[in-house]
Amino acid sequence: MEPARHVPGPLDSLGTIGGHSSPSWETFVAADGADNNVDVVILGGGSGGYAAALRAAELGKSVVLIEKDKVGGTCLHRGCIPTKALLHAGEIADAARESAQFGVNASFEGIDMAG
């Protein structure tokens, strides 16, 4: 089955939030045009939306999760987690530079951001 597609509706004229249009979940239909009823519709696939969708499914509910970007949200892809990884890499690099004072011979050649 093809992914859901946006069908223009009356709520499209409500404007934008943060430069992005914010259509209602009601304007999304399955690509096959079927009339689908679900128990729970969750807007946003960040950590909270993802957890809510998973829990609702565990409880036997039919769930639709709508995410305009990547499931996992800002925290997972651009915010909290990448920042913590970068900070940890910096701490390791700093420890390598100061390792001689602890009797450890190590060389620091830089941080490979791609790796």
PDB file of C-alpha atoms in Angstrom:
ATOM      1  CA  MET A   1       0.000   0.000   0.000  1.00  0.00           C
ATOM      2  CA  GLU A   2       1.246   3.483  -0.805  1.00  0.00           C
ATOM      3  CA  PRO A   3       1.787   5.936   2.055  1.00  0.00           C
ATOM      4  CA  ALA A   4      -0.977   8.365   2.992  1.00  0.00           C
ATOM      5  CA  ARG A   5      -1.111  11.564   0.998  1.00  0.00           C
ATOM      6  CA  HIS A   6      -2.361  15.021   1.854  1.00  0.00           C
ATOM      7  CA  VAL A   7      -5.693  16.017   0.382  1.00  0.00           C
ATOM      8  CA  PRO A   8      -6.328  19.780   0.457  1.00  0.00           C
ATOM      9  CA  GLY A   9      -9.133  20.621   2.840  1.00  0.00           C
ATOM     10  CA  PRO A  10     -10.838  23.587   4.486  1.00  0.00           C
ATOM     11  CA  LEU A  11      -8.368  23.701   7.371  1.00  0.00           C
ATOM     12  CA  ASP A  12      -5.426  24.384   5.054  1.00  0.00           C
ATOM     13  CA  SER A  13      -6.369  28.061   5.046  1.00  0.00           C
ATOM     14  CA  LEU A  14      -5.694  28.389   8.776  1.00  0.00           C
ATOM     15  CA  GLY A  15      -2.138  29.465   8.093  1.00  0.00           C
ATOM     16  CA  THR A  16       1.238  28.219   9.148  1.00  0.00           C
ATOM     17  CA  ILE A  17       3.129  27.466  12.331  1.00  0.00           C
ATOM     18  CA  GLY A  18       6.859  28.113  12.221  1.00  0.00           C
ATOM     19  CA  GLY A  19       6.763  28.464   8.458  1.00  0.00           C
ATOM     20  CA  HIS A  20       5.184  25.029   7.973  1.00  0.00           C
ATOM     21  CA  SER A  21       1.590  24.456   6.995  1.00  0.00           C
ATOM     22  CA  SER A  22      -0.460  22.699   9.619  1.00  0.00           C
ATOM     23  CA  PRO A  23      -3.269  20.737   7.972  1.00  0.00           C
ATOM     24  CA  SER A  24      -5.616  18.782  10.185  1.00  0.00           C
ATOM     25  CA  TRP A  25      -5.195  15.015  10.440  1.00  0.00           C
ATOM     26  CA  GLU A  26      -8.667  14.799   8.966  1.00  0.00           C
ATOM     27  CA  THR A  27      -7.283  15.902   5.579  1.00  0.00           C
ATOM     28  CA  PHE A  28      -5.102  12.800   5.298  1.00  0.00           C
ATOM     29  CA  VAL A  29      -6.517   9.767   3.532  1.00  0.00           C
ATOM     30  CA  ALA A  30      -5.020   6.474   2.490  1.00  0.00           C
ATOM     31  CA  ALA A  31      -3.541   6.454  -1.002  1.00  0.00           C
ATOM     32  CA  ASP A  32      -6.137   3.877  -2.066  1.00  0.00           C
ATOM     33  CA  GLY A  33      -8.906   6.314  -1.082  1.00  0.00           C
ATOM     34  CA  ALA A  34     -10.355   3.905   1.477  1.00  0.00           C
ATOM     35  CA  ASP A  35     -12.438   5.288   4.315  1.00  0.00           C
ATOM     36  CA  ASN A  36     -10.287   4.292   7.287  1.00  0.00           C
ATOM     37  CA  ASN A  37     -11.417   4.666  10.883  1.00  0.00           C
ATOM     38  CA  VAL A  38      -8.848   4.532  13.654  1.00  0.00           C
ATOM     39  CA  ASP A  39      -8.993   4.703  17.428  1.00  0.00           C
ATOM     40  CA  VAL A  40      -6.074   7.087  17.986  1.00  0.00           C
ATOM     41  CA  VAL A  41      -4.442   9.749  15.808  1.00  0.00           C
ATOM     42  CA  ILE A  42      -1.153  11.148  17.089  1.00  0.00           C
ATOM     43  CA  LEU A  43       0.390  14.294  15.645  1.00  0.00           C
ATOM     44  CA  GLY A  44       4.153  14.286  15.969  1.00  0.00           C
ATOM     45  CA  GLY A  45       6.531  11.362  16.026  1.00  0.00           C
ATOM     46  CA  GLY A  46       8.930  12.699  18.626  1.00  0.00           C
ATOM     47  CA  SER A  47       9.722  10.764  21.760  1.00  0.00           C
ATOM     48  CA  GLY A  48       6.305  11.476  23.301  1.00  0.00           C
ATOM     49  CA  GLY A  49       4.265  10.776  20.173  1.00  0.00           C
ATOM     50  CA  TYR A  50       6.214   7.636  19.402  1.00  0.00           C
ATOM     51  CA  ALA A  51       5.778   6.324  22.956  1.00  0.00           C
ATOM     52  CA  ALA A  52       2.056   7.158  22.921  1.00  0.00           C
ATOM     53  CA  ALA A  53       1.559   5.370  19.586  1.00  0.00           C
ATOM     54  CA  LEU A  54       3.441   2.310  20.796  1.00  0.00           C
ATOM     55  CA  ARG A  55       1.472   2.144  24.049  1.00  0.00           C
ATOM     56  CA  ALA A  56      -1.878   2.600  22.294  1.00  0.00           C
ATOM     57  CA  ALA A  57      -0.988  -0.219  19.897  1.00  0.00           C
ATOM     58  CA  GLU A  58       0.029  -2.426  22.844  1.00  0.00           C
ATOM     59  CA  LEU A  59      -3.420  -1.776  24.308  1.00  0.00           C
ATOM     60  CA  GLY A  60      -5.031  -3.024  21.083  1.00  0.00           C
ATOM     61  CA  LYS A  61      -5.949   0.334  19.567  1.00  0.00           C
ATOM     62  CA  SER A  62      -5.564   1.096  15.867  1.00  0.00           C
ATOM     63  CA  VAL A  63      -3.135   4.003  15.587  1.00  0.00           C
ATOM     64  CA  VAL A  64      -2.136   6.567  12.984  1.00  0.00           C
ATOM     65  CA  LEU A  65       1.084   8.482  13.700  1.00  0.00           C
ATOM     66  CA  ILE A  66       1.619  11.604  11.601  1.00  0.00           C
ATOM     67  CA  GLU A  67       5.134  13.045  11.409  1.00  0.00           C
ATOM     68  CA  LYS A  68       6.250  15.674   8.897  1.00  0.00           C
ATOM     69  CA  ASP A  69       9.948  14.907   9.337  1.00  0.00           C
ATOM     70  CA  LYS A  70      11.767  11.905  10.795  1.00  0.00           C
ATOM     71  CA  VAL A  71      10.201   9.671  13.433  1.00  0.00           C
ATOM     72  CA  GLY A  72      12.134  10.339  16.602  1.00  0.00           C
ATOM     73  CA  GLY A  73      11.814  14.096  16.347  1.00  0.00           C
ATOM     74  CA  THR A  74      14.242  16.906  16.990  1.00  0.00           C
ATOM     75  CA  CYS A  75      15.695  15.379  20.157  1.00  0.00           C
ATOM     76  CA  LEU A  76      16.785  12.198  18.432  1.00  0.00           C
ATOM     77  CA  HIS A  77      18.007  13.669  15.148  1.00  0.00           C
ATOM     78  CA  ARG A  78      19.226  17.223  15.816  1.00  0.00           C
ATOM     79  CA  GLY A  79      18.898  18.061  19.488  1.00  0.00           C
ATOM     80  CA  CYS A  80      19.539  16.252  22.740  1.00  0.00           C
ATOM     81  CA  ILE A  81      21.083  12.993  21.611  1.00  0.00           C
ATOM     82  CA  PRO A  82      23.474  14.329  18.923  1.00  0.00           C
ATOM     83  CA  THR A  83      24.536  17.081  21.329  1.00  0.00           C
ATOM     84  CA  LYS A  84      25.302  14.566  24.081  1.00  0.00           C
ATOM     85  CA  ALA A  85      27.282  12.429  21.628  1.00  0.00           C
ATOM     86  CA  LEU A  86      29.312  15.457  20.534  1.00  0.00           C
ATOM     87  CA  LEU A  87      29.970  16.506  24.138  1.00  0.00           C
ATOM     88  CA  HIS A  88      31.092  12.976  25.002  1.00  0.00           C
ATOM     89  CA  ALA A  89      33.449  12.915  21.992  1.00  0.00           C
ATOM     90  CA  GLY A  90      34.948  16.197  23.235  1.00  0.00           C
ATOM     91  CA  GLU A  91      35.431  14.772  26.732  1.00  0.00           C
ATOM     92  CA  ILE A  92      37.211  11.713  25.302  1.00  0.00           C
ATOM     93  CA  ALA A  93      39.426  13.943  23.144  1.00  0.00           C
ATOM     94  CA  ASP A  94      40.279  16.080  26.175  1.00  0.00           C
ATOM     95  CA  ALA A  95      41.130  12.981  28.213  1.00  0.00           C
ATOM     96  CA  ALA A  96      43.391  11.702  25.412  1.00  0.00           C
ATOM     97  CA  ARG A  97      45.266  15.008  25.346  1.00  0.00           C
ATOM     98  CA  GLU A  98      45.845  14.864  29.099  1.00  0.00           C
ATOM     99  CA  SER A  99      46.566  11.122  29.295  1.00  0.00           C
ATOM    100  CA  ALA A 100      50.346  11.503  29.756  1.00  0.00           C
ATOM    101  CA  GLN A 101      49.870  12.838  33.283  1.00  0.00           C
ATOM    102  CA  PHE A 102      48.361   9.448  34.129  1.00  0.00           C
ATOM    103  CA  GLY A 103      51.131   7.449  32.462  1.00  0.00           C
ATOM    104  CA  VAL A 104      49.135   6.682  29.330  1.00  0.00           C
ATOM    105  CA  ASN A 105      50.799   7.383  26.000  1.00  0.00           C
ATOM    106  CA  ALA A 106      48.104   8.431  23.528  1.00  0.00           C
ATOM    107  CA  SER A 107      47.995  10.740  20.558  1.00  0.00           C
ATOM    108  CA  PHE A 108      45.122  12.978  19.573  1.00  0.00           C
ATOM    109  CA  GLU A 109      44.669  13.490  15.834  1.00  0.00           C
ATOM    110  CA  GLY A 110      41.257  15.131  15.795  1.00  0.00           C
ATOM    111  CA  ILE A 111      37.591  14.149  15.778  1.00  0.00           C
ATOM    112  CA  ASP A 112      36.099  12.384  12.763  1.00  0.00           C
ATOM    113  CA  MET A 113      32.588  13.876  12.624  1.00  0.00           C
ATOM    114  CA  ALA A 114      31.522  11.551   9.787  1.00  0.00           C
ATOM    115  CA  GLY A 115      32.561   8.379  11.575  1.00  0.00           C
TER     116      GLY A 115
END
